[in-house]
mmCIF file of C-alpha atoms in Angstrom:
data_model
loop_
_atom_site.group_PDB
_atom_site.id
_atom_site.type_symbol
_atom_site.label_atom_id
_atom_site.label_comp_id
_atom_site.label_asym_id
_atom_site.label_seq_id
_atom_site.Cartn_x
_atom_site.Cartn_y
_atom_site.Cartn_z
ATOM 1 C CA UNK Y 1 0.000 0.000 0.000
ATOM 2 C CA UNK Y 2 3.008 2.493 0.551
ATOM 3 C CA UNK Y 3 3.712 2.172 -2.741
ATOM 4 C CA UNK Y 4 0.240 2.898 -4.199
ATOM 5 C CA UNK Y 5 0.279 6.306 -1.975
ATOM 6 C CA UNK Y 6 3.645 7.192 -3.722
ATOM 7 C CA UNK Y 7 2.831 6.483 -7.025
ATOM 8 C CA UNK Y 8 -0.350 8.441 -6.782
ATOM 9 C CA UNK Y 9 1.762 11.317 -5.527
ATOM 10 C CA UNK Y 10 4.022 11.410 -8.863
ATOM 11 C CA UNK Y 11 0.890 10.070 -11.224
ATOM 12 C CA UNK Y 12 -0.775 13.594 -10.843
ATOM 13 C CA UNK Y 13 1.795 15.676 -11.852
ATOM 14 C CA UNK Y 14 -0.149 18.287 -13.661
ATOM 15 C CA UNK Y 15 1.789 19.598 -16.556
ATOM 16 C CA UNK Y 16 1.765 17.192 -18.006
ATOM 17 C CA UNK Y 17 5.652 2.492 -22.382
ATOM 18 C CA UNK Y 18 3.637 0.132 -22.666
ATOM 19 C CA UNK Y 19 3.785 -3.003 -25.036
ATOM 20 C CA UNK Y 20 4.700 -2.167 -28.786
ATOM 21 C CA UNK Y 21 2.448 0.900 -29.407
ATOM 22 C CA UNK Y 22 0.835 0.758 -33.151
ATOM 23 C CA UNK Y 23 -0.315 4.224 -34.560
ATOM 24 C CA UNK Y 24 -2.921 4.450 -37.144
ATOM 25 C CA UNK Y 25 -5.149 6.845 -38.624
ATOM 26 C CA UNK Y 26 -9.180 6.181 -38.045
ATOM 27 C CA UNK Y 27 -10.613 7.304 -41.339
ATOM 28 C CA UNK Y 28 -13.794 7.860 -39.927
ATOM 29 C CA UNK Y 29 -13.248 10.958 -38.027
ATOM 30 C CA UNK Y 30 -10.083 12.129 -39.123
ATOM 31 C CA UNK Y 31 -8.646 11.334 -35.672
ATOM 32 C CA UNK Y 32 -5.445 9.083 -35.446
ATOM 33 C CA UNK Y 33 -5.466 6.291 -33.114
ATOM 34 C CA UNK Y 34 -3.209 4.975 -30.228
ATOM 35 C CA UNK Y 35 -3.605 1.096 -29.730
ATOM 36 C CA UNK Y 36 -1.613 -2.103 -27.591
ATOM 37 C CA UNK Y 37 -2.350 -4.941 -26.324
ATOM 38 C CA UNK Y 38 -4.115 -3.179 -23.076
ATOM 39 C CA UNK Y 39 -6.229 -0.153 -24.815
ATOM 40 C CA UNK Y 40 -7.177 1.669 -27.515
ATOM 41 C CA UNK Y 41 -7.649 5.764 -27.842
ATOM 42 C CA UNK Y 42 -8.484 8.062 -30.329
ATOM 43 C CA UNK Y 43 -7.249 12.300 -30.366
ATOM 44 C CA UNK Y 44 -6.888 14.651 -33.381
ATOM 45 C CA UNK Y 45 -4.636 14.568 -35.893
ATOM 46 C CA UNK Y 46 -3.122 17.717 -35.606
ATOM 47 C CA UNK Y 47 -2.590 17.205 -31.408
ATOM 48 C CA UNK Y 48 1.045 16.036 -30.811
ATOM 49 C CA UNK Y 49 1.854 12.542 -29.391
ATOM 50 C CA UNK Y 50 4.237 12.650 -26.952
ATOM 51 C CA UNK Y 51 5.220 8.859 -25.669
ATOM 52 C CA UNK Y 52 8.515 10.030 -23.995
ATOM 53 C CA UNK Y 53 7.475 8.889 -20.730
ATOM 54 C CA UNK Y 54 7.691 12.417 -18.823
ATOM 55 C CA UNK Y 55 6.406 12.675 -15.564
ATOM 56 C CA UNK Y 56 5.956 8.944 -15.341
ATOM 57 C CA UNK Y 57 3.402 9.315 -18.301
ATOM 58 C CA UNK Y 58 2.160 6.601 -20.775
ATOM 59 C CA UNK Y 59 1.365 9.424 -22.952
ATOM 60 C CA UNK Y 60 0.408 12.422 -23.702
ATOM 61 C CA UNK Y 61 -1.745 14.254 -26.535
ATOM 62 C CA UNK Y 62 -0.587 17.673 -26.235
ATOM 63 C CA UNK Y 63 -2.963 20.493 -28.079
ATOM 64 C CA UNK Y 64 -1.689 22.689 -31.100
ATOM 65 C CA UNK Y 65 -0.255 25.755 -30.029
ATOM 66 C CA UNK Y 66 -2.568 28.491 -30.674
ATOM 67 C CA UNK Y 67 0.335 31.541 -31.517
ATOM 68 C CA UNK Y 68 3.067 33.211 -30.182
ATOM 69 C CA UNK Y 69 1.245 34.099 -26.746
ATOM 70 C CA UNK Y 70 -0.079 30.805 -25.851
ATOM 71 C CA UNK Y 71 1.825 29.422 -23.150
ATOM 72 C CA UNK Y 72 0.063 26.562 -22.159
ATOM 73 C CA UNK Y 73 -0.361 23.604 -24.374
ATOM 74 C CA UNK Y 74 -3.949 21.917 -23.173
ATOM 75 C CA UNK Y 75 -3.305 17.929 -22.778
ATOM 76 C CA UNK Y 76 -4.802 14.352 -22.520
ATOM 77 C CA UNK Y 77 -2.277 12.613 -20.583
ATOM 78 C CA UNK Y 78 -2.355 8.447 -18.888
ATOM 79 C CA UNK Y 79 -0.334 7.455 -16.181
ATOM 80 C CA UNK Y 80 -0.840 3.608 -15.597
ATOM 81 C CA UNK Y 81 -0.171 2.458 -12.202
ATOM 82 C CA UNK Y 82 0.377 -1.585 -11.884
ATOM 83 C CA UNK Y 83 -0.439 -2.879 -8.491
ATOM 84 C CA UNK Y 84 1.280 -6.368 -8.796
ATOM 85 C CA UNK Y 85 -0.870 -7.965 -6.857
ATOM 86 C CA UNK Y 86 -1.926 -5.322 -3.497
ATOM 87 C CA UNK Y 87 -5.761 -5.164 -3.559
ATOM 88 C CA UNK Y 88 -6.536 -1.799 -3.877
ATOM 89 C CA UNK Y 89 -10.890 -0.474 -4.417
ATOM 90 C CA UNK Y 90 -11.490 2.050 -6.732
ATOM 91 C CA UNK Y 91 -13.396 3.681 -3.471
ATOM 92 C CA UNK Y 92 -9.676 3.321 -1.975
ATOM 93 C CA UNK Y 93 -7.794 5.079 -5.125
ATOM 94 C CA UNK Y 94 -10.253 7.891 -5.181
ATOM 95 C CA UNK Y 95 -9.968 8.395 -1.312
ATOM 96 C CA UNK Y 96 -6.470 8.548 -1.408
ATOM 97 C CA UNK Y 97 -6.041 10.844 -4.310
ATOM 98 C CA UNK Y 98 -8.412 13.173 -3.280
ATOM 99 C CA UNK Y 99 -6.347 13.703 -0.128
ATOM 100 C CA UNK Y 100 -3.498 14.041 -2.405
ATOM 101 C CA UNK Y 101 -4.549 17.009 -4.039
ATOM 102 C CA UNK Y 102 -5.289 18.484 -1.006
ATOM 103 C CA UNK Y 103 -1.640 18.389 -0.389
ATOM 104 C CA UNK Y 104 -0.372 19.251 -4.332
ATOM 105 C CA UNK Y 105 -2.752 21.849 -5.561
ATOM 106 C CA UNK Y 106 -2.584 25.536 -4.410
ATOM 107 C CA UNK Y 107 -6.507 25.931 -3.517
ATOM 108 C CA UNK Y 108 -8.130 22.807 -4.840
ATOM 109 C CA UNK Y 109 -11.724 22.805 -4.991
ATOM 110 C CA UNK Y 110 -13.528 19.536 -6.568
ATOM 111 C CA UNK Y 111 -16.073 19.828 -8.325
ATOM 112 C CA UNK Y 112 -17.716 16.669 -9.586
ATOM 113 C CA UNK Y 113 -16.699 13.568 -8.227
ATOM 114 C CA UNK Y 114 -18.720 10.361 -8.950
ATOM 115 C CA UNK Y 115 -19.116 6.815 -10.700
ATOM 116 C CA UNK Y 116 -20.161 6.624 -14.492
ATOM 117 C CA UNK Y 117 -21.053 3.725 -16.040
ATOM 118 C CA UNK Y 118 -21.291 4.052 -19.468
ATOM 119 C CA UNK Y 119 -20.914 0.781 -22.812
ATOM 120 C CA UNK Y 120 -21.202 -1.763 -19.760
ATOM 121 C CA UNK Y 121 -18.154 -0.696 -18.030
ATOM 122 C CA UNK Y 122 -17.136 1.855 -15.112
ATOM 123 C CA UNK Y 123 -15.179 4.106 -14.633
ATOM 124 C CA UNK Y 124 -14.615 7.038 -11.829
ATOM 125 C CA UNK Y 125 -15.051 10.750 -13.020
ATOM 126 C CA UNK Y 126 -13.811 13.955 -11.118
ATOM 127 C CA UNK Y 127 -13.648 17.399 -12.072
ATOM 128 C CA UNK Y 128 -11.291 19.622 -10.248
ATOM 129 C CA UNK Y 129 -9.352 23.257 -10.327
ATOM 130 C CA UNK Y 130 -6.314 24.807 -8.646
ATOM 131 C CA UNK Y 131 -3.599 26.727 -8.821
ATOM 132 C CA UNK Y 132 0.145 25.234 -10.426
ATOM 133 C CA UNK Y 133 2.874 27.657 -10.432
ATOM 134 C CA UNK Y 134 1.586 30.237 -12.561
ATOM 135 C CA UNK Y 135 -1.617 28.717 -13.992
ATOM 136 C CA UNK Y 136 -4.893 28.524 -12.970
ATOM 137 C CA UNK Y 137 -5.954 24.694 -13.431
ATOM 138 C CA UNK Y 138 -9.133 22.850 -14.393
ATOM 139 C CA UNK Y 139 -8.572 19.233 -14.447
ATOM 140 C CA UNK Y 140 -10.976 16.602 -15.588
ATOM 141 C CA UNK Y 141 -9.724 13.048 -14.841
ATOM 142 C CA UNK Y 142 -11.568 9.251 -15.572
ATOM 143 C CA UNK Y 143 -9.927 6.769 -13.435
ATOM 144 C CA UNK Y 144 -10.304 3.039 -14.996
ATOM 145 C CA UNK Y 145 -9.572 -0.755 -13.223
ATOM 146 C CA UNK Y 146 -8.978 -3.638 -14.535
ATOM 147 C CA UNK Y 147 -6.504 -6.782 -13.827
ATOM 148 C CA UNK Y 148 -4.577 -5.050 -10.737
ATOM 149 C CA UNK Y 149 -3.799 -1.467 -13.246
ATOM 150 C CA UNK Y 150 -5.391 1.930 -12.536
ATOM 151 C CA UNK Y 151 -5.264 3.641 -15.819
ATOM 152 C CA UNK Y 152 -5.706 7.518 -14.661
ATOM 153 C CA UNK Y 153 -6.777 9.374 -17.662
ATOM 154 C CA UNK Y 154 -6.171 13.301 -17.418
ATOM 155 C CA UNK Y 155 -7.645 16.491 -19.256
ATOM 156 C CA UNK Y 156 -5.671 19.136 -18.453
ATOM 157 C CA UNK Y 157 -6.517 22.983 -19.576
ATOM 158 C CA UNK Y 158 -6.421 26.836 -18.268
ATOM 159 C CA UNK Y 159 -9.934 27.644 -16.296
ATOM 160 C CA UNK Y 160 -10.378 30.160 -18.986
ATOM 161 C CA UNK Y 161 -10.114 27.524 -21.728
ATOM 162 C CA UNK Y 162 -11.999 24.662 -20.494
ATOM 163 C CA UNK Y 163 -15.257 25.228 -22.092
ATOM 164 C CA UNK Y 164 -13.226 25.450 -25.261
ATOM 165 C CA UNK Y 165 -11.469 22.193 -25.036
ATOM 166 C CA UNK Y 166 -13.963 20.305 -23.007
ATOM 167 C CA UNK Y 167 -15.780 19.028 -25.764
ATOM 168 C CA UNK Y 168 -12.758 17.732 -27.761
ATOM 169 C CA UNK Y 169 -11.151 16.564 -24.519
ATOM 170 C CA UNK Y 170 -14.198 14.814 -23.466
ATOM 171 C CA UNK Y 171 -14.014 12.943 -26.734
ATOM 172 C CA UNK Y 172 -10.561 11.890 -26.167
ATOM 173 C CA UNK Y 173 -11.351 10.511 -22.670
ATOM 174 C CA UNK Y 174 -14.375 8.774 -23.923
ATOM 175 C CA UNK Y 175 -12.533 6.828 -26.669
ATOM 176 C CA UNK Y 176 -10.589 4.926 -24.038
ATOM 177 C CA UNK Y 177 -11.829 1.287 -24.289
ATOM 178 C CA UNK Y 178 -9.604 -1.544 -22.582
ATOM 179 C CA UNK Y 179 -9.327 -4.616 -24.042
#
């Protein structure tokens, strides 16, 4: 269990591999598509893949820059944490990181925090802002189990741009399927 509390503390690193990734584009929509043997996800063709790894990420889709003045690239990031074996509830993940942004986030204040069940499966949704270093924060994160993983999938934008990437972000998260 010590473990799980550290990972969790480097997983939600704000700012921002697995087995043999394959890339390919999905024709209908225009959108490329991330796959492996554990998942599948879908973003836009013109966001950037970034599969270096950084901050302990799986990936991370990071938005086009929008000119000279933008400097904050809006992101769909994964951190994956394995569990080898230490029984951990998704009531016991979400317990634990909500008391870990408590301690990460300058003024965290959650918004939305529940269980979604949604094509037969479930998943745990929470909304959440705060203050990083210079930016103002809204986060929206789906937290997925299955076979002893977490699979922490993270939207990541300004609180002044969040009702213009929601939508697009929203479609990211929701074309996460595990296999």
């Amino acid at each position: 269990m010590k473990r799980f509390y550290q990972f969790t503390a480097i997983s939600f690193s704000l700012l921002l591999s697995c087995n043999l990734f394959s890339q390919e584009n999905s024709p209908e929509n225009d959108w490329s598509r991330l796959s492996n043997d554990e998942y599948t996800i879908q973003y836009p063709l013109d966001w950037e893949l970034n599969e270096s790894g950084l901050m302990g990420t799986t990936f991370i889709f990071l938005s086009p820059v929008e000119g000279e003045s933008d400097q904050f690239r809006e992101n769909v990031n994964m951190v994956v944490q394995d569990l080898n074996g230490e029984k951990v509830t998704m009531d016991q993940f979400v317990e634990v990181t909500t008391k870990q942004l408590q301690n990460m986030i300058n003024d965290v204040n959650i918004q939305y925090s529940e269980r979604v069940e949604k094509n037969g499966g479930e998943f745990h949704r929470m909304i959440y802002t705060g203050t990083q270093g210079i930016y103002n924060l809204k986060l929206e994160q789906y937290y997925f189990l299955k076979n002893g993983k977490f699979y922490v999938l993270t939207l990541t934008t300004e609180i002044v741009t969040f009702k213009k990437f929601r939508e697009i972000g929203e479609k990211i998260l929701d074309s996460f399927q595990l296999k």
